[in-house]
Coordinates of C-alpha atoms and ligand atoms in Angstrom, one line a residue:
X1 CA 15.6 13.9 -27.7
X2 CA 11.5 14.1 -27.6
X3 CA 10.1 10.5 -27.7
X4 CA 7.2 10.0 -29.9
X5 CA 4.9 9.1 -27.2
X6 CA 4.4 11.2 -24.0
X7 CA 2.9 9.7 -21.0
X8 CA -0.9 11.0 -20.5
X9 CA -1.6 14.2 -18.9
X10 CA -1.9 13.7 -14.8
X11 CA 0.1 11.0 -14.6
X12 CA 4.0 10.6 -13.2
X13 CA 7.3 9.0 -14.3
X14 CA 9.3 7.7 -10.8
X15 CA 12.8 8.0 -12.0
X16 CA 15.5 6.1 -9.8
X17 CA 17.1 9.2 -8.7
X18 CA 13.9 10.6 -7.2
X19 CA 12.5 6.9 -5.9
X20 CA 13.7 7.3 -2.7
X21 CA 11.6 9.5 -1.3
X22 CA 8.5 6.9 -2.1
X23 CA 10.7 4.1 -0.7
X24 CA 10.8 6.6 2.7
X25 CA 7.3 6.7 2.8
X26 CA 6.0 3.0 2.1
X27 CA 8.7 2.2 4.8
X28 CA 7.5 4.3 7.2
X29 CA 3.3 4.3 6.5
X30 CA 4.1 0.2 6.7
X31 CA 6.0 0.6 10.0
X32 CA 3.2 2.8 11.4
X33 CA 0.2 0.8 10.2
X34 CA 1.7 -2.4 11.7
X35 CA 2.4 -1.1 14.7
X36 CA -1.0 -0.3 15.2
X37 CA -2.4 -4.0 14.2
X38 CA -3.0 -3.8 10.4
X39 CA -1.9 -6.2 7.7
X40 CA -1.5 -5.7 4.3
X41 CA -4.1 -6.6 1.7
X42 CA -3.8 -6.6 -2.1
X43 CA -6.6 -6.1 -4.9
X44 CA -6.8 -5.9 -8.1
X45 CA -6.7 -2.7 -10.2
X46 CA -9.8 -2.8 -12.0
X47 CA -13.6 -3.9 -10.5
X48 CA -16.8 -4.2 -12.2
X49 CA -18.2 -0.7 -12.2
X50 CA -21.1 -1.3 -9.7
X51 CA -19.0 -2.0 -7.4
X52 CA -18.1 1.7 -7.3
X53 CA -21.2 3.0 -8.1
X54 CA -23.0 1.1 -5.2
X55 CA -20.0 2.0 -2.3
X56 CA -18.6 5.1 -4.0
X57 CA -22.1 6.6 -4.5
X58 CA -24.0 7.3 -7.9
X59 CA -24.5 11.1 -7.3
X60 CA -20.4 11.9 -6.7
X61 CA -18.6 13.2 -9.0
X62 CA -16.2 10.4 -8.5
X63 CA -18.9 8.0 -10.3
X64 CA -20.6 10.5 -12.0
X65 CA -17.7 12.3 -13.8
X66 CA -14.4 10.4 -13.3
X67 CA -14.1 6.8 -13.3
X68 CA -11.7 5.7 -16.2
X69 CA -14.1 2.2 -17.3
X70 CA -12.1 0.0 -19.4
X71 CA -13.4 -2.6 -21.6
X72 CA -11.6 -5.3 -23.9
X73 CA -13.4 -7.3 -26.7
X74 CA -16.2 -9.3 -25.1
X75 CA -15.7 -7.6 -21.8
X76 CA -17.4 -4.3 -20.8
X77 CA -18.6 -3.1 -17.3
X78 CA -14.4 -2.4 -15.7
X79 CA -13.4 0.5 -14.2
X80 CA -10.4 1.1 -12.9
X81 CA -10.3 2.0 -9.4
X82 CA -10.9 5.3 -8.4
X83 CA -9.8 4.9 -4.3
X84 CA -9.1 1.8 -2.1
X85 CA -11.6 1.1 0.0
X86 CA -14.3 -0.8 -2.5
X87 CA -12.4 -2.9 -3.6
X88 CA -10.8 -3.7 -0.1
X89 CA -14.7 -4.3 1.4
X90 CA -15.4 -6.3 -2.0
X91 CA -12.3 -8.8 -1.0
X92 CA -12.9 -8.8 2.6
X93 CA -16.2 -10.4 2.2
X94 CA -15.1 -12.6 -0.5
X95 CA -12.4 -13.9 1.1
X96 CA -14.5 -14.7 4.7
X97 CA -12.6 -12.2 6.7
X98 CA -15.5 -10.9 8.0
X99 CA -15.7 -14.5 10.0
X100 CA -12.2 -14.1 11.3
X101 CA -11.3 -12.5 14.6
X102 CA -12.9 -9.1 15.0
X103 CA -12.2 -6.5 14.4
X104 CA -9.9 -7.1 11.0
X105 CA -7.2 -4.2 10.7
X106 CA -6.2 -4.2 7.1
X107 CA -4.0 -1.2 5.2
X108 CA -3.1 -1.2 1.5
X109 CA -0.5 1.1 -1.0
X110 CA -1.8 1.3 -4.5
X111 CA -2.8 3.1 -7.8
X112 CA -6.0 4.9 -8.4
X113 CA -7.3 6.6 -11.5
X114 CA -9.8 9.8 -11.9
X115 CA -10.3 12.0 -14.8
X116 CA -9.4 15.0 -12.9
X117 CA -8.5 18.4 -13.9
X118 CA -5.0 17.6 -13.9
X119 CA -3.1 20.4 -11.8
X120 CA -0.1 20.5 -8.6
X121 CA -1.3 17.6 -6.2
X122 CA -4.3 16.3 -8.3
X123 CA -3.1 13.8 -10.6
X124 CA -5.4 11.4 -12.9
X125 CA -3.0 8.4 -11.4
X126 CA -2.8 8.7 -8.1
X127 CA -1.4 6.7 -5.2
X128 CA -3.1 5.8 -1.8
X129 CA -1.9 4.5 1.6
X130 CA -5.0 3.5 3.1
X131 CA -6.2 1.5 6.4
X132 CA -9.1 -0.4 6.9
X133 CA -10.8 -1.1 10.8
X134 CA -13.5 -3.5 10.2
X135 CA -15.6 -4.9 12.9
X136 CA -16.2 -1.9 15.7
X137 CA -18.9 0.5 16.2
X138 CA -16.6 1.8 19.3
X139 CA -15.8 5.6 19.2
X140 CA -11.9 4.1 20.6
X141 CA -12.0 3.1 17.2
X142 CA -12.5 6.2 15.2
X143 CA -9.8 7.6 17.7
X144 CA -7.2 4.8 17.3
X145 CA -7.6 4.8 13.5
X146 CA -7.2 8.4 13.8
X147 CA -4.2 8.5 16.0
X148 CA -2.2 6.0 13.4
X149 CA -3.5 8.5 10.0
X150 CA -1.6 11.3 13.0
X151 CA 1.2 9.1 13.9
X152 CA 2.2 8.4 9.9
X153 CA 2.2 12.3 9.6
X154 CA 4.3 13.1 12.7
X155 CA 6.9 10.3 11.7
X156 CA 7.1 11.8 8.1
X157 CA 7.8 15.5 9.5
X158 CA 4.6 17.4 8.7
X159 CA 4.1 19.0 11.8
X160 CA 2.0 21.7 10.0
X161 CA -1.3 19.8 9.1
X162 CA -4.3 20.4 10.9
X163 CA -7.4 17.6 11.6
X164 CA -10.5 19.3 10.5
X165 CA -13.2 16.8 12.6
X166 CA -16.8 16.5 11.9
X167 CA -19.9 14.0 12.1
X168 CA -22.4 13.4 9.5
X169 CA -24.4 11.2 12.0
X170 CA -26.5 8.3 11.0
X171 CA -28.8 7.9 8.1
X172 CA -31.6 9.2 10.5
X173 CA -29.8 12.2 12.0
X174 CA -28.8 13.1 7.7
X175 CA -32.6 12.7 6.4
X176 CA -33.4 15.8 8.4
X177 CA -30.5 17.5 7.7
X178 CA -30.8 16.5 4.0
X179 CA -34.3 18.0 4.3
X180 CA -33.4 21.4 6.1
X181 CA -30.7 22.3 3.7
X182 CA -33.7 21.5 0.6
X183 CA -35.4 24.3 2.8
X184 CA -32.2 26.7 3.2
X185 CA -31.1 26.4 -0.1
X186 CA -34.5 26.3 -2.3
X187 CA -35.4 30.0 -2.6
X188 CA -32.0 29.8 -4.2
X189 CA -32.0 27.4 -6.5
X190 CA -31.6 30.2 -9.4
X191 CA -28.0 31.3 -8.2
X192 CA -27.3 27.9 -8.0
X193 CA -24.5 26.6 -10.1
X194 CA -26.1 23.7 -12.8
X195 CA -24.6 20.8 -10.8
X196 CA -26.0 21.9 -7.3
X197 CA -29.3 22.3 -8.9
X198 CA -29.4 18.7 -9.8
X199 CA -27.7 18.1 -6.5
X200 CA -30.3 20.1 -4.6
X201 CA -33.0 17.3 -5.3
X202 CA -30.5 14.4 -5.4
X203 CA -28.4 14.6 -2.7
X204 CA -27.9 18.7 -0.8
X205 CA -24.8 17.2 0.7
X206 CA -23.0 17.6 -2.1
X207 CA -23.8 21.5 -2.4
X208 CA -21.4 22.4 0.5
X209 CA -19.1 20.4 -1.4
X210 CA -18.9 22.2 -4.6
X211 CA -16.0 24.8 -5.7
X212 CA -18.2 27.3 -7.6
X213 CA -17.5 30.4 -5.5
X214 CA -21.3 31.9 -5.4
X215 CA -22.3 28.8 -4.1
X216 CA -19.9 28.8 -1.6
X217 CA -20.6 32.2 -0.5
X218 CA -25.0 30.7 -0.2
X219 CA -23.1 28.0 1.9
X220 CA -21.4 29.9 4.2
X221 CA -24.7 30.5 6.6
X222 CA -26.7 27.2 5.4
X223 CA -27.3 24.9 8.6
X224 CA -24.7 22.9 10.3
X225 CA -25.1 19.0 10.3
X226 CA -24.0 18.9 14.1
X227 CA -27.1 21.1 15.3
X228 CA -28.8 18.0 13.6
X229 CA -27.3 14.4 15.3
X230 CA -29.2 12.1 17.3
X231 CA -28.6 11.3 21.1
X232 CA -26.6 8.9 20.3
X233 CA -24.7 10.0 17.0
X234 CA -23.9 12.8 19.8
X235 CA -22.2 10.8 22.3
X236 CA -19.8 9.0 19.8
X237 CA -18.5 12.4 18.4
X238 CA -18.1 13.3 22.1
X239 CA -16.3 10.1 22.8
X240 CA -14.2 10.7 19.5
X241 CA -13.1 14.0 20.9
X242 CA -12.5 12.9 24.4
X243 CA -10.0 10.4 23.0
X244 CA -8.1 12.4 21.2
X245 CA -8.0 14.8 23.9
X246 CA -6.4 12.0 25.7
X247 CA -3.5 11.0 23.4
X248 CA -3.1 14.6 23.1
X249 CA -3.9 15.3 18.9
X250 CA -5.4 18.7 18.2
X251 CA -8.3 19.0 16.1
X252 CA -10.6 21.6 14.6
X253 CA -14.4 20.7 14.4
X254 CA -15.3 21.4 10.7
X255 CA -19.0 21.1 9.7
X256 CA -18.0 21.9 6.3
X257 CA -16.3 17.9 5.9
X258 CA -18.8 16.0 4.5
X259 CA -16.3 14.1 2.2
X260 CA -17.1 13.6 -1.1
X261 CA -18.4 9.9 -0.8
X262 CA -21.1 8.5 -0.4
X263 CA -21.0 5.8 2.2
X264 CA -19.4 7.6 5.2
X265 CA -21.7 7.8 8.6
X266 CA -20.5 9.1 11.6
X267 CA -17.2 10.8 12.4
X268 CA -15.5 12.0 8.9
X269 CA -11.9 14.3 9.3
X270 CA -9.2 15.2 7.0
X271 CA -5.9 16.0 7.5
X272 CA -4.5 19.7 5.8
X273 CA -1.2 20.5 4.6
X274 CA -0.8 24.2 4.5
X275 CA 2.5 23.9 2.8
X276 CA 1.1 22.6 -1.0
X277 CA -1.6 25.0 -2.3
X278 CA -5.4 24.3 -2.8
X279 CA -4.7 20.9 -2.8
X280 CA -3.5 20.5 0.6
X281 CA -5.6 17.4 1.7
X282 CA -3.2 14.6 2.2
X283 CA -5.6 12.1 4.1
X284 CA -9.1 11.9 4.1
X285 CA -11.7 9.2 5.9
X286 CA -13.9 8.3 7.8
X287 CA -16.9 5.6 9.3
X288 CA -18.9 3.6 6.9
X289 CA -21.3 1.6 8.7
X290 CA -23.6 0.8 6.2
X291 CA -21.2 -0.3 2.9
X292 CA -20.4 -3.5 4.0
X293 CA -24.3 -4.5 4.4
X294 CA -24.8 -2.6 1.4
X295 CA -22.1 -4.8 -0.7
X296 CA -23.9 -8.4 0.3
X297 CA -22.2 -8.8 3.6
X298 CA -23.3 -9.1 7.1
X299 CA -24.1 -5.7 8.6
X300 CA -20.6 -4.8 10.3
X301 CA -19.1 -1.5 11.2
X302 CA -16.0 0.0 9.8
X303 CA -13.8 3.0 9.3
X304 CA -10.8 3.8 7.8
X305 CA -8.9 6.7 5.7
X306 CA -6.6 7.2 2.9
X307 CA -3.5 9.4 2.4
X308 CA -2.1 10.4 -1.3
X309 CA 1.5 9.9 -1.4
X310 CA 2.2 12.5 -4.1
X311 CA 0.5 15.1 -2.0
X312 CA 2.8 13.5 1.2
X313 CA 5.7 14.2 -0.9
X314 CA 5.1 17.6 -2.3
X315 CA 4.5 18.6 1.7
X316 CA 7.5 16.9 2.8
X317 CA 9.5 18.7 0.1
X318 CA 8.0 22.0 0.6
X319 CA 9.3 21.8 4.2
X320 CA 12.7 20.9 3.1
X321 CA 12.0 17.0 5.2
X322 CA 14.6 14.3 5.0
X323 CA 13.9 11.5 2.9
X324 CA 15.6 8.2 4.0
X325 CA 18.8 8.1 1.8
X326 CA 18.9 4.9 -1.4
X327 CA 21.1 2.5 -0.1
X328 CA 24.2 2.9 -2.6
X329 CA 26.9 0.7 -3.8
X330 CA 29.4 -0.6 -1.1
X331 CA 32.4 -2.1 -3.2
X332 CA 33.3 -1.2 -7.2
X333 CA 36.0 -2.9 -8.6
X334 CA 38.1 -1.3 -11.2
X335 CA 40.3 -3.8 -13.5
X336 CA 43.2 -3.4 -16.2
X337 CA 42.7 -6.9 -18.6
X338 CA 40.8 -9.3 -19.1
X339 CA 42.3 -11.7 -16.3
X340 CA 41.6 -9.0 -13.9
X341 CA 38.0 -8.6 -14.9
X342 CA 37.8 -12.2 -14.7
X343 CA 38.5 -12.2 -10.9
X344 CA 36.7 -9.3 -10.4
X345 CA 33.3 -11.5 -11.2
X346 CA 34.4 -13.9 -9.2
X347 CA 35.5 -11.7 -6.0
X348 CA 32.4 -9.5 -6.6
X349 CA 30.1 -12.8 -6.7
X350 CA 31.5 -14.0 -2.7
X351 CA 31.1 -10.2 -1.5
X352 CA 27.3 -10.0 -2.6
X353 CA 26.5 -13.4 -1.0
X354 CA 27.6 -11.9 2.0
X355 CA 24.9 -8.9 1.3
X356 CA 27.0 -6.2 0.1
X357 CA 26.5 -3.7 -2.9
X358 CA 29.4 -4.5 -5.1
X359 CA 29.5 -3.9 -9.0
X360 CA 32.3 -4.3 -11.5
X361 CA 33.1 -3.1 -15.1
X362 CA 30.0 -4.4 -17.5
X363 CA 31.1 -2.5 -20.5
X364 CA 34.5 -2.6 -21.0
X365 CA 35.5 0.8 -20.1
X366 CA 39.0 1.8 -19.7
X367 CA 40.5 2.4 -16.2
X368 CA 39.7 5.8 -16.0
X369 CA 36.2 5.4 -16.9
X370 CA 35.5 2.7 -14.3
X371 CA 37.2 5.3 -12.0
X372 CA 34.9 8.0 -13.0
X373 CA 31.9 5.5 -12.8
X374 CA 32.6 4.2 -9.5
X375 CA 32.7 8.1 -8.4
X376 CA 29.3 8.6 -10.1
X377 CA 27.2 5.9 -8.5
X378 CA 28.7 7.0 -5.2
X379 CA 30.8 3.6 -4.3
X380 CA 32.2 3.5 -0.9
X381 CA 35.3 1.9 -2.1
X382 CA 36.8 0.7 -5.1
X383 CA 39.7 -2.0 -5.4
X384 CA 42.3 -1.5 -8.5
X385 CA 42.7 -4.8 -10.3
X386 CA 45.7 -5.2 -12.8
X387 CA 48.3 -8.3 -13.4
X388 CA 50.8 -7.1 -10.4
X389 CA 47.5 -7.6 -8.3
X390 CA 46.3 -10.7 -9.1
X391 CA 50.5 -12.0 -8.6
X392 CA 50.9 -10.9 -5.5
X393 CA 47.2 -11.9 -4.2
X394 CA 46.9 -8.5 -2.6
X395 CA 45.6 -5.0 -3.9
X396 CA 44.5 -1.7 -2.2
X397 CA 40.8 -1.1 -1.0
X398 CA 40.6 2.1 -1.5
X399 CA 37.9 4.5 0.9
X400 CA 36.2 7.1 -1.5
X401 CA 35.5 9.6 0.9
X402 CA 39.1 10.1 3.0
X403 CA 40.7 8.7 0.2
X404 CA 42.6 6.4 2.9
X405 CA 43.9 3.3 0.8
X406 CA 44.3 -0.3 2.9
X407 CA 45.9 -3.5 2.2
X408 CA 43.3 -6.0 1.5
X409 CA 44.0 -9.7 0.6
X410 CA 42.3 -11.2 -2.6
X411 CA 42.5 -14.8 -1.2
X412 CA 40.2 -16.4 1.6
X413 CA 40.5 -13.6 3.9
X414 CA 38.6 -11.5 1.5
X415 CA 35.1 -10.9 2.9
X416 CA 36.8 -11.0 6.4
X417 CA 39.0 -8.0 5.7
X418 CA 36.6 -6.3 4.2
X419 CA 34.0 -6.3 6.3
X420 CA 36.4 -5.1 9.2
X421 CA 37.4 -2.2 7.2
X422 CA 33.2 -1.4 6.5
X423 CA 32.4 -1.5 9.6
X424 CA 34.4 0.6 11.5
X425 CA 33.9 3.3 8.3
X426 CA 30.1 3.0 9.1
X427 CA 31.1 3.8 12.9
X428 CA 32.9 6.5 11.9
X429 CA 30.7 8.2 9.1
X430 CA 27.0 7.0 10.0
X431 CA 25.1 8.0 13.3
X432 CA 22.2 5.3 12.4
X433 CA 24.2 2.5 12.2
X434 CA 26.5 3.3 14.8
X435 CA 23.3 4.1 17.2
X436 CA 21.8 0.6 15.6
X437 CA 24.9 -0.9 17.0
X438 CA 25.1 0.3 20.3
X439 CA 21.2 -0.3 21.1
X440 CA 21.7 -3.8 19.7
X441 CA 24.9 -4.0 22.0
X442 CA 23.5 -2.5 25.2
X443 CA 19.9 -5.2 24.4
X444 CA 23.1 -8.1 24.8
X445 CA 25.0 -6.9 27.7
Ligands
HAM501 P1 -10.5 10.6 -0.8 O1 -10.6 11.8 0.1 O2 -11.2 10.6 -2.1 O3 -10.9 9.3 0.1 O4 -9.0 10.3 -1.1 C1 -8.0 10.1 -0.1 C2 -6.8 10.9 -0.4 O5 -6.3 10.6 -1.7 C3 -7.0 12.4 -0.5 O6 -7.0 13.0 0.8 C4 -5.8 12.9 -1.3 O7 -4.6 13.0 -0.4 C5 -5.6 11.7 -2.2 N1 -6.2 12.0 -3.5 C6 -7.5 12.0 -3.9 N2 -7.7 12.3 -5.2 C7 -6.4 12.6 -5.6 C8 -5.9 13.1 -6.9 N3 -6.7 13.2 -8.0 N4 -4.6 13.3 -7.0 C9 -3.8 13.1 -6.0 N5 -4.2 12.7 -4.8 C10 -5.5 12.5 -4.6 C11 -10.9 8.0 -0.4 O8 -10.4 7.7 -1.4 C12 -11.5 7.1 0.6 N6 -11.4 5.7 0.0 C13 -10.7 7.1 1.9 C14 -11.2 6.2 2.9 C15 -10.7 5.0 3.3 N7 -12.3 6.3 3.6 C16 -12.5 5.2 4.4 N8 -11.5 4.4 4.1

């Protein structure tokens, strides 16, 4: 049937059968970020729009092109957020953080929205995983946050992105940059596609930025931002690099990342899948040393990076990855009557206090059905229910998967029973738990 709505182009439906793989990734970019220090912050979905266009940058075609601004009766000036890190700067110095114990480490999992050319991997909802480092001008820094963006990647199998590395140096080092690629490019301006023109006077950056193939082509010999950094702009890169060399993550210097916002300074990098097309950039960041002055509060370093999930996803599937599997249900009963459904709520209700999966007939199916139910939502066991059950106080707990069928008491000794009979199935059938287990028992001996 074809409803009469459809949801907008570039945005997703998560069904439940597919929601597992996004579960396996917020696990493991939570476990990763706070095992590197960070803590998780929430904001809300939409801003006033200068916040973005004072962070963000008024000459990007994130501001300039694609923010979704929303406005109700009586209150205009919303946008809806177009990335994380705004916002997350915008609550930081609300909130006082920036007087809190330095440097704050903070990481956040939402939404965003840009009106994108919708195509694979470039969605007009997206969602981010992103980390914050607030409070360090160290080049350990730029290495650490980098190692954790490296770390998230490893854990989720993509062993075949690259880190493309570069520095856009300071605001000093970029004002003669800035001016020698005016120079470079100027006698060009004609072959220039109609954006870079106006970005040749605004902001050249951009121009190595753009996807018009001609001008990528003028580009490709155009001056190199590194040939342009100060002494000490220098030094950090070289410090950057030194780290990583250390903890042993490989990285390709890449003059051509300038990131498309504006507020980065310093070290900028991305991380490339070569596994999901042209839009193979699943994290992108960098330092930002002058937003949070810029945004009212006190001059303070920071750096940080975001990662799309879809575009995790897509790689992760196009290398065949496993996804952590959905927890499914433990116990289903299957009854004949309605005293037999009766003690089915009841048995069901002192199995799930004791934290297992259990379900029971909610639509008055016959036997059969239940049966064929049970089978479908993938139910460890199932115990039959009928009138000779509930006389004798006993029935048969039955193992899906060998098929094996127990004695198991419907009295007290219940939960007991059963959970003797799941645990030495999980033992048997599940190398995490039983590896859980052992570590746990070794840890006690
Ligand atoms: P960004 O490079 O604009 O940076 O986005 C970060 C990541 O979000 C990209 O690398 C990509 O994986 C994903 N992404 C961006 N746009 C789309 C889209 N239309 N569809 C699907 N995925 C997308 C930022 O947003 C910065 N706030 C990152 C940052 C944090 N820099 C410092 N801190």
């Amino acid at each position: 049937m074809d409803v009469i709505v459809k949801r907008p182009n570039g945005t997703q439906d998560v069904t439940p059968a597919q929601v597992y793989k996004w579960h396996t990734i917020e696990q493991v970019v939570k476990d990763s970020a706070e095992q590197f220090g960070f803590k998780e912050i929430r904001i809300p979905t939409f801003e006033e729009t200068g916040l973005f266009v004072r962070s963000v940058g008024d000459t990007t075609d994130v501001v300039q092109k694609e923010m979704y601004s929303v406005s109700a009766t009586g209150d205009e000036g919303y946008t809806l957020r177009p990335e994380g890190t705004a916002g997350t700067i915008r609550a930081v110095i609300q909130n006082g953080l920036l007087n809190e114990a330095m440097p704050q480490k903070v990481y956040y999992l939402l939404s965003c929205f840009r009106h994108e050319k919708a195509q694979k991997g470039r969605l007009r909802e997206f969602h981010q995983f992103g980390c914050e480092l607030i409070g360090t001008a160290s080049p350990a820094a730029d290495a650490d946050l980098i190692a954790l963006a490296h770390s998230v990647l490893g854990r989720l199998g993509l062993d075949n992105v690259e880190l493309h590395l570069n520095s856009i140096g300071c605001p000093e080092c970029r004002a003669k940059y800035r001016q020698a690629l005016r120079e470079y490019f100027l006698p060009h301006r004609e072959e220039l596609c109609d954006t870079c023109k106006d970005r040749l006077d605004k902001n050249p950056m951009r121009l190595l930025d753009c996807k018009s193939e001609e001008d990528q082509e003028l580009a490709k010999d155009a001056p190199v931002i590194l040939d342009y950094l100060c002494e000490e702009c220098s030094a950090h890169f070289g410090r950057v690099k030194k780290n990583l060399e250390i903890m042993g993550i490989r990285y390709t210097v890449d003059p051509k990342i300038v990131r498309g916002l504006d507020y980065y300074t310093r070290t900028v990098f991305e991380f490339i899948s070569k596994d999901i097309g042209s839009q193979g950039t699943v994290c992108g960041g960098g330092r930002y040393d002058g937003l949070i002055e810029t945004m009212g509060g006190k001059a303070t370093p920071a750096l940080g990076f975001a990662m799309g999930l879809e575009r995790l996803i897509l790689a992760m599937e196009s290398r065949g990855n496993e996804f952590i599997a959905e927890k499914t249900c433990d116990l289903c009963f299957v009854t004949m009557g309605d005293a037999a459904a009766e003690k089915s709520v009841e048995l069901a209700q002192l199995l799930r206090d004791e934290g297992y999966a259990v379900e029971y007939d909610l639509v008055g199916r016959k036997l059969k059905q239940q049966m064929n139910y049970a089978d479908k939502i993938g139910a460890k066991y199932v115990i039959v229910l009928g009138d000779s059950e509930l006389e004798s106080g006993k029935a048969k707990l039955k193992n899906m998967k060998s098929g094996e069928q127990t004695d198991i008491s419907l009295g007290e000794e219940l939960c007991e029973q059963f959970a003797a009979q799941y645990y030495a199935m999980m033992m048997d059938t599940d190398d995490d738990f039983r590896k859980f287990v052992e570590a746990f028992s070794d840890g006690q001996e």
